[in-house]
CSV table of C-alpha atoms in Angstrom, one decimal:
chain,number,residue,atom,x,y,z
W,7,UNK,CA,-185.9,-43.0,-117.9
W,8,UNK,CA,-183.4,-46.1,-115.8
W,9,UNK,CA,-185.6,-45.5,-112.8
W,10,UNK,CA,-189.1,-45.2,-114.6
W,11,UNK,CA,-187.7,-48.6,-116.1
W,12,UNK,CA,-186.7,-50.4,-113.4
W,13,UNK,CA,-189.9,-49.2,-111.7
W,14,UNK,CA,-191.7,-51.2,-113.9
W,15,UNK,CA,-189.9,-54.3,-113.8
W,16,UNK,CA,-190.4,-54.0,-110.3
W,17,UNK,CA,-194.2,-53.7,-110.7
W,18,UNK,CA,-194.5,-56.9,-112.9
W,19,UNK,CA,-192.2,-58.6,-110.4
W,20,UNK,CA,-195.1,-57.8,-108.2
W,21,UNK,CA,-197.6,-58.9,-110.2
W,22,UNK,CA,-196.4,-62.0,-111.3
W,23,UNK,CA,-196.0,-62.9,-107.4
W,24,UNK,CA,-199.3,-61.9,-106.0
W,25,UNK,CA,-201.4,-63.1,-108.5
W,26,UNK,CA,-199.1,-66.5,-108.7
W,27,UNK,CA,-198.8,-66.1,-112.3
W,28,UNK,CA,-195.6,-67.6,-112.4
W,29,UNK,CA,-196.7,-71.5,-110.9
W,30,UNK,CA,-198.5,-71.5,-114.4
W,31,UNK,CA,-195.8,-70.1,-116.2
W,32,UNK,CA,-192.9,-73.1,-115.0
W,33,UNK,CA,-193.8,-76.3,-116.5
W,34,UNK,CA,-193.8,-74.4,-119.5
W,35,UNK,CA,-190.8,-71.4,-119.2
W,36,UNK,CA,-188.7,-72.5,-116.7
W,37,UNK,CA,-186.2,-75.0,-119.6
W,38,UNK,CA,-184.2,-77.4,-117.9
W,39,UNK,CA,-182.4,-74.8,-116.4
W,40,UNK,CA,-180.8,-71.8,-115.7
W,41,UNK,CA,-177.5,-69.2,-116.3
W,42,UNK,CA,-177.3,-66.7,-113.1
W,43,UNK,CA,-175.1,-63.4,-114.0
W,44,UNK,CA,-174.1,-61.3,-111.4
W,45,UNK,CA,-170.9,-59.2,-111.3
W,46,UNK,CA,-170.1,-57.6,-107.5
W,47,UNK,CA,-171.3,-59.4,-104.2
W,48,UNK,CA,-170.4,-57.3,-100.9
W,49,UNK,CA,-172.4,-55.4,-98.4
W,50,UNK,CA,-174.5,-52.7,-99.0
W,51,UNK,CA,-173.1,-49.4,-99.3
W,52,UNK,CA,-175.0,-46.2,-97.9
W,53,UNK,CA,-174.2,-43.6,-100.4
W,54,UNK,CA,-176.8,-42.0,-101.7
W,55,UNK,CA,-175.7,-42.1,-105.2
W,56,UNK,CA,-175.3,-45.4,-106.9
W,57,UNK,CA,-176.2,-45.7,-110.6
W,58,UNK,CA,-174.5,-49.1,-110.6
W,59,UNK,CA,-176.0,-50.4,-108.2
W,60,UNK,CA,-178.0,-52.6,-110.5
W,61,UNK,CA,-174.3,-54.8,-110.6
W,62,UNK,CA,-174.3,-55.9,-106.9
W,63,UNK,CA,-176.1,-58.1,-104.4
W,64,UNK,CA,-175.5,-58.4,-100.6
W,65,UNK,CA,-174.1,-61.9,-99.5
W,66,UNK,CA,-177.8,-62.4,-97.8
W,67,UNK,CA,-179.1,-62.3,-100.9
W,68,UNK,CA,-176.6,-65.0,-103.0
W,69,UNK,CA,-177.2,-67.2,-100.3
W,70,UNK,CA,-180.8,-66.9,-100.1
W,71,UNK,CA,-180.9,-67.1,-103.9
W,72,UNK,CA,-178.9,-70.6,-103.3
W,73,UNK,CA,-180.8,-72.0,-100.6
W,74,UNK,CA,-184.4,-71.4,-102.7
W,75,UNK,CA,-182.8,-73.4,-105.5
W,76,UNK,CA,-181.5,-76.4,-102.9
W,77,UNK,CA,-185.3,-76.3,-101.3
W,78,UNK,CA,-186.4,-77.1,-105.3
W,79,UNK,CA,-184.0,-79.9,-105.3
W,80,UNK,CA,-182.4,-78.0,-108.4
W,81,UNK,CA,-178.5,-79.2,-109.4
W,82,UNK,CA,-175.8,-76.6,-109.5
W,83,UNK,CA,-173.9,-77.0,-111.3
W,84,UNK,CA,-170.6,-75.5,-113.0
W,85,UNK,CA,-170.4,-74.4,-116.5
W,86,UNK,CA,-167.8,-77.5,-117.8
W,87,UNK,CA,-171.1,-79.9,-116.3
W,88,UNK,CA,-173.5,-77.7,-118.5
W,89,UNK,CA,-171.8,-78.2,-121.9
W,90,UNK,CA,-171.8,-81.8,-121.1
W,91,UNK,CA,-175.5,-81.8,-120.5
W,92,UNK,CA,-176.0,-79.7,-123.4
W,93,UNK,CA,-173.9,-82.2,-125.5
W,94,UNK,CA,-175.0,-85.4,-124.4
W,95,UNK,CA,-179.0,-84.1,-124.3
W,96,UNK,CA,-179.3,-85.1,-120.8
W,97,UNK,CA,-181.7,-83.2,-119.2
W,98,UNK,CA,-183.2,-85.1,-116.8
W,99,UNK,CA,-182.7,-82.8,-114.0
W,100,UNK,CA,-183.2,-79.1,-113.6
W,101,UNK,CA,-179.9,-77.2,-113.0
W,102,UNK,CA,-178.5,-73.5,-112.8
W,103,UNK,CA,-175.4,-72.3,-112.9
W,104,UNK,CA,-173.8,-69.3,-111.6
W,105,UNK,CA,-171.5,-66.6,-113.5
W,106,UNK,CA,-169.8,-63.3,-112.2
W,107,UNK,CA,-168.1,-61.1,-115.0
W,108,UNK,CA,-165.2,-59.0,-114.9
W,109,UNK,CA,-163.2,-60.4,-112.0
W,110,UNK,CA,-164.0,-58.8,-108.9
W,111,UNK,CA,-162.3,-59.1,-105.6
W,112,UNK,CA,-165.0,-59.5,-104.0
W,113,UNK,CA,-166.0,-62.2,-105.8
W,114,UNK,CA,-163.6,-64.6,-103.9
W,115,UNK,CA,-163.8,-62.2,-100.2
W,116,UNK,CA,-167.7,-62.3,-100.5
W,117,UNK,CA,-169.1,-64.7,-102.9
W,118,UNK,CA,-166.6,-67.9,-102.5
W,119,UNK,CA,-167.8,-68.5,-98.7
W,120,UNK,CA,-170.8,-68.8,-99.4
W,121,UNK,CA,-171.1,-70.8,-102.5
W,122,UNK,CA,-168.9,-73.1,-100.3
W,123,UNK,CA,-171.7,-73.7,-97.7
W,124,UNK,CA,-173.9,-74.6,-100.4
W,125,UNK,CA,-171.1,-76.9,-102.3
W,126,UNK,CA,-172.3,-74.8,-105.6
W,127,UNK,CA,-169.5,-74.7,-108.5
W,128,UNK,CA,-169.0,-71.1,-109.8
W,129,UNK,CA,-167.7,-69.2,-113.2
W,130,UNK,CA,-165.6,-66.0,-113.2
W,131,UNK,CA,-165.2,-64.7,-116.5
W,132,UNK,CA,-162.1,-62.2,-116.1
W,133,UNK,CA,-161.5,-59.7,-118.4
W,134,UNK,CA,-157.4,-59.8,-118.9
W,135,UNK,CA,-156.3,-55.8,-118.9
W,136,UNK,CA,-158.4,-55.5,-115.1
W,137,UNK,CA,-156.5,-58.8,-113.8
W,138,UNK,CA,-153.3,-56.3,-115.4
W,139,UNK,CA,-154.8,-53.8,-113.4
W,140,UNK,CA,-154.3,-51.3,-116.3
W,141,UNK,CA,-158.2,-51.7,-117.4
W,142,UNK,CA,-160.8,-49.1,-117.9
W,143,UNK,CA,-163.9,-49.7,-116.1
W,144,UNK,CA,-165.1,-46.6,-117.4
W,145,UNK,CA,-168.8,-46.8,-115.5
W,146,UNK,CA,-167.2,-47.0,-112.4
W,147,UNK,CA,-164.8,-44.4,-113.1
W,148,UNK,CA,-168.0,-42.4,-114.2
W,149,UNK,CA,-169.6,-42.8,-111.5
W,150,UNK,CA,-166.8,-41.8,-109.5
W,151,UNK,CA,-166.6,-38.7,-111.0
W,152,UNK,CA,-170.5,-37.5,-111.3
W,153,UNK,CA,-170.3,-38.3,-107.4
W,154,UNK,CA,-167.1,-35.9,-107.4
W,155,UNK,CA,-167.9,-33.1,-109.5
W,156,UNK,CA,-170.6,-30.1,-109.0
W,157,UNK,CA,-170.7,-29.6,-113.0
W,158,UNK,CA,-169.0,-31.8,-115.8
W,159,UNK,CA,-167.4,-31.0,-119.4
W,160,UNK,CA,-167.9,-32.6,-121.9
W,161,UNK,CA,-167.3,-32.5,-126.1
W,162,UNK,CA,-170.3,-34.3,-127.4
W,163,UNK,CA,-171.1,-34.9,-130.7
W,164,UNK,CA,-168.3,-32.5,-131.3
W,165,UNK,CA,-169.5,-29.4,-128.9
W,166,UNK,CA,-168.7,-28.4,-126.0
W,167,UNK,CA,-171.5,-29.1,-123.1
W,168,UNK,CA,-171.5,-28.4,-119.6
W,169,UNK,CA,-173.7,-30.9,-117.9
W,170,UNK,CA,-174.9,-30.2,-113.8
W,171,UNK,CA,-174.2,-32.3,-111.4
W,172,UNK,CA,-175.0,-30.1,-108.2
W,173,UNK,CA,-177.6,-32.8,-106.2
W,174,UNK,CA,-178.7,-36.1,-106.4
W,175,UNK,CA,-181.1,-35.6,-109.7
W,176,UNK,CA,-179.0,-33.4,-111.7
W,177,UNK,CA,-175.5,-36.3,-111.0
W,178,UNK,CA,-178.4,-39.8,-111.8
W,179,UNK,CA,-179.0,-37.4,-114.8
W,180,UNK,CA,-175.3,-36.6,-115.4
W,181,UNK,CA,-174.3,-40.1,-115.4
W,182,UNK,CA,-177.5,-41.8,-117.6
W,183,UNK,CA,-176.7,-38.8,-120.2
W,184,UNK,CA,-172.7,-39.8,-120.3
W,185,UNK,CA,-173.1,-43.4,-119.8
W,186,UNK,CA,-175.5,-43.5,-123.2
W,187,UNK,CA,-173.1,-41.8,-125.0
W,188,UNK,CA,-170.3,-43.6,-123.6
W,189,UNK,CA,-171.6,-46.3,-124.5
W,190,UNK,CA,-172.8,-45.7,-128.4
W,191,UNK,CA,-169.2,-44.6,-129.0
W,192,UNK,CA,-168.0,-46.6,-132.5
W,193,UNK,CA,-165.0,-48.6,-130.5
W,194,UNK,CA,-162.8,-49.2,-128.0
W,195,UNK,CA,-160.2,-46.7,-128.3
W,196,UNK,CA,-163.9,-44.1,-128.9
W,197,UNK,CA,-164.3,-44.8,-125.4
W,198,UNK,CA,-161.0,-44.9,-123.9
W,199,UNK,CA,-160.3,-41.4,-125.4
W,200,UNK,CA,-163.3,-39.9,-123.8
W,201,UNK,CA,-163.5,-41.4,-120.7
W,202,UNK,CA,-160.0,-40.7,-120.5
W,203,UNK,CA,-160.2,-37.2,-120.9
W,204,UNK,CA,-162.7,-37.1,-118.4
W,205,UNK,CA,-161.1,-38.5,-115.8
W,206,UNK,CA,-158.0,-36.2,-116.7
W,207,UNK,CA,-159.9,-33.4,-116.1
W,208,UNK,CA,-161.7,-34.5,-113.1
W,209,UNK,CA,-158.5,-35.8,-111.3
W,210,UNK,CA,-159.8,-39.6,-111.7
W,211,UNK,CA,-156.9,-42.1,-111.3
W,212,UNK,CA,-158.5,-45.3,-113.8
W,213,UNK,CA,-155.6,-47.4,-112.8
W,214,UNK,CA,-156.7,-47.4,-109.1
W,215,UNK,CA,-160.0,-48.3,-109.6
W,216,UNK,CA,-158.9,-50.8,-111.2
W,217,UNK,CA,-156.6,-52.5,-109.0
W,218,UNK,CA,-158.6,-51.2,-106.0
W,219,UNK,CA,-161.6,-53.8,-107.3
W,220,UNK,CA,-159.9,-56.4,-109.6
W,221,UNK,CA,-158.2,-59.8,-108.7
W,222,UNK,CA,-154.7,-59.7,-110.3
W,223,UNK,CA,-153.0,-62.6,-111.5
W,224,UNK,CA,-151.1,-63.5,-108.4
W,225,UNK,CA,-154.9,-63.6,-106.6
W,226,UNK,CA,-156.2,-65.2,-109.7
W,227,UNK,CA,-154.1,-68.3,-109.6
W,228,UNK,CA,-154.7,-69.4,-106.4
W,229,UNK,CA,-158.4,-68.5,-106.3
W,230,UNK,CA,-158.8,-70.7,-109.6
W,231,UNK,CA,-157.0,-73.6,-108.2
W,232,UNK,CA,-160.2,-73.8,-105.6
W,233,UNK,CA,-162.2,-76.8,-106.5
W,234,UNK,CA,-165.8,-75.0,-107.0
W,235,UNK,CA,-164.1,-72.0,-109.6
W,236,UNK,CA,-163.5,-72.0,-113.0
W,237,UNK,CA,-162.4,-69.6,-115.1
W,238,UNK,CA,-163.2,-68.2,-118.4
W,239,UNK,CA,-162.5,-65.1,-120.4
W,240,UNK,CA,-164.2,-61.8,-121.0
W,241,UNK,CA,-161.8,-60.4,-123.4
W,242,UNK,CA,-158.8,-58.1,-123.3
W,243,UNK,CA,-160.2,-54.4,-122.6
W,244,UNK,CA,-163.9,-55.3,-122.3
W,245,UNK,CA,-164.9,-53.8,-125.2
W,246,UNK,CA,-168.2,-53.5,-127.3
W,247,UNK,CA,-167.1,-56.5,-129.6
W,248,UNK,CA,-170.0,-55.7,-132.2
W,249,UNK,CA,-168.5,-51.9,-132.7
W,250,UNK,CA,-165.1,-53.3,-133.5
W,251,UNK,CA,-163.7,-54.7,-136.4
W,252,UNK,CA,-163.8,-59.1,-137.6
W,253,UNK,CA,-159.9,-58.4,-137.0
W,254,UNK,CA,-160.1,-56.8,-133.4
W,255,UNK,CA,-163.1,-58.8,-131.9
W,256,UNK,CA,-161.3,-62.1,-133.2
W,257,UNK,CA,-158.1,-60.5,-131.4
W,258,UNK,CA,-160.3,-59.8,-128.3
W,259,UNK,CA,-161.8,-63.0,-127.6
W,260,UNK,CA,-158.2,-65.2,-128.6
W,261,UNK,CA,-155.9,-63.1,-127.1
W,262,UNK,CA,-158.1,-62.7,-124.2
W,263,UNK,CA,-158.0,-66.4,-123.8
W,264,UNK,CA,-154.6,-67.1,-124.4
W,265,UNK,CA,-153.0,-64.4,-121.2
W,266,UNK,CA,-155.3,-66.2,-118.9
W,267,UNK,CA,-154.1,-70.0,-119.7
W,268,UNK,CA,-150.7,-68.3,-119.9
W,269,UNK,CA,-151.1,-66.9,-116.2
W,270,UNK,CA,-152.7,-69.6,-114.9
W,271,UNK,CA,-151.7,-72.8,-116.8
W,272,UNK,CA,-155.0,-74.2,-117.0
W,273,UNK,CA,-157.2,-74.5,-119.8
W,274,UNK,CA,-160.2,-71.8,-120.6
W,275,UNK,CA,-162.9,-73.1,-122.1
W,276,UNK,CA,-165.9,-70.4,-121.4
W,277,UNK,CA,-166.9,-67.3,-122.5
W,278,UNK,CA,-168.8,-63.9,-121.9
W,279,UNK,CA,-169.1,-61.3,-124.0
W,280,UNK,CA,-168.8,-57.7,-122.7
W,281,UNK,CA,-172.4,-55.7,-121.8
W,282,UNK,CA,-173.7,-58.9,-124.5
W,283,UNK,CA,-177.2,-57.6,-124.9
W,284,UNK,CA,-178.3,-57.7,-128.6
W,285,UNK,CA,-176.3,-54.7,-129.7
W,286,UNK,CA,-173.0,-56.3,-127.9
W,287,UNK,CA,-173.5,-59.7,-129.4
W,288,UNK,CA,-174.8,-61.4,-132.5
W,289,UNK,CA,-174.1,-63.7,-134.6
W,290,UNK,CA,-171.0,-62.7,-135.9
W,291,UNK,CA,-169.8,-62.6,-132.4
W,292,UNK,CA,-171.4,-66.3,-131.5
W,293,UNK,CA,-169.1,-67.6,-134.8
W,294,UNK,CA,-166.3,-66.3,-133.7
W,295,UNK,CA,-166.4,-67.4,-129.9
W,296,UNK,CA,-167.5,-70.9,-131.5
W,297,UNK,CA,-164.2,-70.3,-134.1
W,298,UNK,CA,-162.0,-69.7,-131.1
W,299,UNK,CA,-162.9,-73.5,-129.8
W,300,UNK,CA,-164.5,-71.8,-126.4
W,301,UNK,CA,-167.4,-74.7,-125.3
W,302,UNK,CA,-169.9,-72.1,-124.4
W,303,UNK,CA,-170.1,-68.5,-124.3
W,304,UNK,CA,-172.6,-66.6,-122.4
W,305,UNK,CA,-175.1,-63.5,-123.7
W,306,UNK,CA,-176.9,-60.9,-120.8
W,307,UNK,CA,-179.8,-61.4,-123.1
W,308,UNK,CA,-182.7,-62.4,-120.4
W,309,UNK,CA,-183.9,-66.0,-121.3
W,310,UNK,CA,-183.9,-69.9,-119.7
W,311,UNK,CA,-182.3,-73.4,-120.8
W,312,UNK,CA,-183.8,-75.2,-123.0
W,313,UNK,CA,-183.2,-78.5,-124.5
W,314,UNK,CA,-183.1,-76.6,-128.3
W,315,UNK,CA,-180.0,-74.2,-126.5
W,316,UNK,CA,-177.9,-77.2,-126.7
W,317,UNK,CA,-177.9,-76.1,-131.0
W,318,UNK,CA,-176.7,-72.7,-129.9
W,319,UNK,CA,-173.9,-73.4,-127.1
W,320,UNK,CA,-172.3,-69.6,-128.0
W,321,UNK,CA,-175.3,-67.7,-127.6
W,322,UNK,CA,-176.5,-68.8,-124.5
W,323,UNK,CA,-179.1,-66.6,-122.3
W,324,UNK,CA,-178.7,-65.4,-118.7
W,325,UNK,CA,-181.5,-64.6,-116.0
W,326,UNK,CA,-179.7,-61.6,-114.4
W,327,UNK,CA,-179.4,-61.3,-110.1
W,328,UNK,CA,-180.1,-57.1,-110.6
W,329,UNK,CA,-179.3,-55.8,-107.3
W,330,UNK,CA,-182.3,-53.5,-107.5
W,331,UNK,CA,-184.6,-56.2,-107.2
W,332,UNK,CA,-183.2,-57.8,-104.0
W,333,UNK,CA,-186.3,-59.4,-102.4
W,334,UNK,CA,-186.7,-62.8,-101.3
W,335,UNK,CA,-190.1,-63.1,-103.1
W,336,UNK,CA,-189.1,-63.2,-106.3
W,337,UNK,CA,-186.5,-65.5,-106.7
W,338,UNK,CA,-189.9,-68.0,-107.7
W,339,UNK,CA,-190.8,-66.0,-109.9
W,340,UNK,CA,-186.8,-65.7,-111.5
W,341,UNK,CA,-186.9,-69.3,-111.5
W,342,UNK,CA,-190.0,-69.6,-113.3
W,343,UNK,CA,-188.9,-68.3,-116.1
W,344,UNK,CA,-192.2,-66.3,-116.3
W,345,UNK,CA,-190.3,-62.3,-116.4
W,346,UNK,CA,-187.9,-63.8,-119.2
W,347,UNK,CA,-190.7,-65.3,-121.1
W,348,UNK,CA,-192.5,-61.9,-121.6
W,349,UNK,CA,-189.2,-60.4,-122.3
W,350,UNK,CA,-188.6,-62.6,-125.2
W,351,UNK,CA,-192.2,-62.7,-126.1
W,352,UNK,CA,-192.4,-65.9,-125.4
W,353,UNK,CA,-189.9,-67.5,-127.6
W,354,UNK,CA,-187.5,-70.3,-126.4
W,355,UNK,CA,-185.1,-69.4,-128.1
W,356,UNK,CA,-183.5,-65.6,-128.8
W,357,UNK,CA,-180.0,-66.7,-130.7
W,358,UNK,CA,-180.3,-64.5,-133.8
């Protein structure tokens, strides 16, 4: 179902650029700007199996997504500059701004090069327990382990399953199956159980992943004392803040917030929420990132910048750099705002 999905996307990618759909979709969709999310940039890796490889882009590609917006004479800009534009209505240029999630390493070994040829400000939202290097980043771990294993057991839904995971369609099958379920667990310690136990039985050390692929604090500090990063948080664990209580999503966000200015001594003033699609993030969760005094805070829900976002600075949309839809030719049509336009049906604004 993924890959029929994200053939189709590809399809109207295709469409939109050969018939040139999207020059007639920009005055009108493209906003006054736009939020990039991306989460890994590093090479391309050659395994065969890579159900997340949706969360990377090469370094060609960043920098070929930069250079089309310097060629359209579009700002970037950081996200402290975009709350100031937002606040003081001034929108007399087109901007975008670029965010990575979670706190990757590669972040600074890959990405921080080049956004320093292009001079282009940057946000990392870190998500405290990985900088601890205790996290869970339970779809890596997952994919880990599908790659690993011939066959996989599982208690679902409170029976035992066996699920095969002998070749390359029975592991993407494997993974989308445990990843759904993973991810409709009721909360954070749903999750951590089960993906625990998987990794127990599978010989999967969490805890290495984790400081394998996450900045810790003594890389954080000096990597946010670099003139073109900011920082801002991504709670505590990571967790599904719409599955968790008013108690532990207010914990989440605050406490989240409060370890990185504590390990850093610098002031956080951005937000993303974890996975942040509509079933992540609402409007509870927009009042209490606004409660918590964060400027902005950051959705993935697909959409541009317009000058009626500046009313909803904690639900702000994000066009997503998916690393399966690396090609040069539509970055036009990203910037359009044409694909998030039919997404949202061609509403402005998607904040409820």
């Amino acid at each position: 179902m993924k890959q029929l999905r994200s053939n189709i996307i590809h399809a109207g990618l295709e469409a939109i650029y050969f018939t040139g759909a999207h020059r007639l979709f920009r005055p009108i969709f493209a906003g006054v700007g736009s939020i990039f999310m991306l989460h890994h940039v590093r090479p391309a890796r050659d395994a065969a199996f890579q159900p997340n490889s949706h969360l990377e882009v090469t370094p060609d590609f960043l920098r070929a997504t930069l250079a089309h917006l310097r060629s359209r004479d579009i700002d970037i800009i950081g996200m402290d500059e975009l709350s100031r534009r937002l606040a003081g209505r001034d929108f007399s240029r087109q901007f975008a701004c670029f965010t990575f999630d979670d706190g990757y390493r590669d972040n600074r070994d890959f990405a921080l090069p080049i956004m320093r040829e292009f001079d282009a400000p940057f946000t990392v939202y870190v998500t405290s327990d990985f900088a601890e290097g205790t996290g869970r980043l339970w779809w890596i771990a997952l994919e880990k382990l599908v790659a690993k294993a011939p066959g996989i057991e599982a208690v679902i839904d409170g029976a035992p399953v066996r699920i095969d995971s002998s070749d390359i369609s029975a592991k993407r099958a494997a993974f989308a199956r445990l990843h759904d379920w993973l991810r409709a667990l009721p909360s954070r310690n749903d999750v951590a159980r089960e993906i625990d136990a998987l990794c127990v039985r599978h010989a999967i050390d969490q805890g290495a992943i984790c400081r394998e692929l996450c900045l810790s604090w003594d890389e954080l500090k000096p990597f946010a004392a670099e003139a073109l990063v900011s920082i801002g948080a991504h709670t505590v664990t990571h967790c599904n803040l719409a599955r968790e209580t008013d108690d532990i999503a207010s914990d989440e966000i605050a406490t989240s917030r409060a370890r990185i200015e504590d390990a850093l001594q610098r002031p956080v003033l951005h937000f993303a929420y974890p996975y942040g699609d509509k079933v992540a993030a609402g409007r509870r969760e927009f009042a209490l990132a606004r409660a918590a005094g964060f400027q902005s805070a950051v959705t993935t829900r697909p959409g541009m910048i317009f000058p009626e976002s500046a009313e909803y600075p904690t639900a702000l949309p994000r066009v997503s750099l998916n690393g399966n839809f690396q090609d040069e030719r539509f970055l036009p049509v990203l910037t359009s705002g044409a694909v998030t336009a039919v997404r949202n049906g061609f509403r402005r604004i998607d904040a409820a």
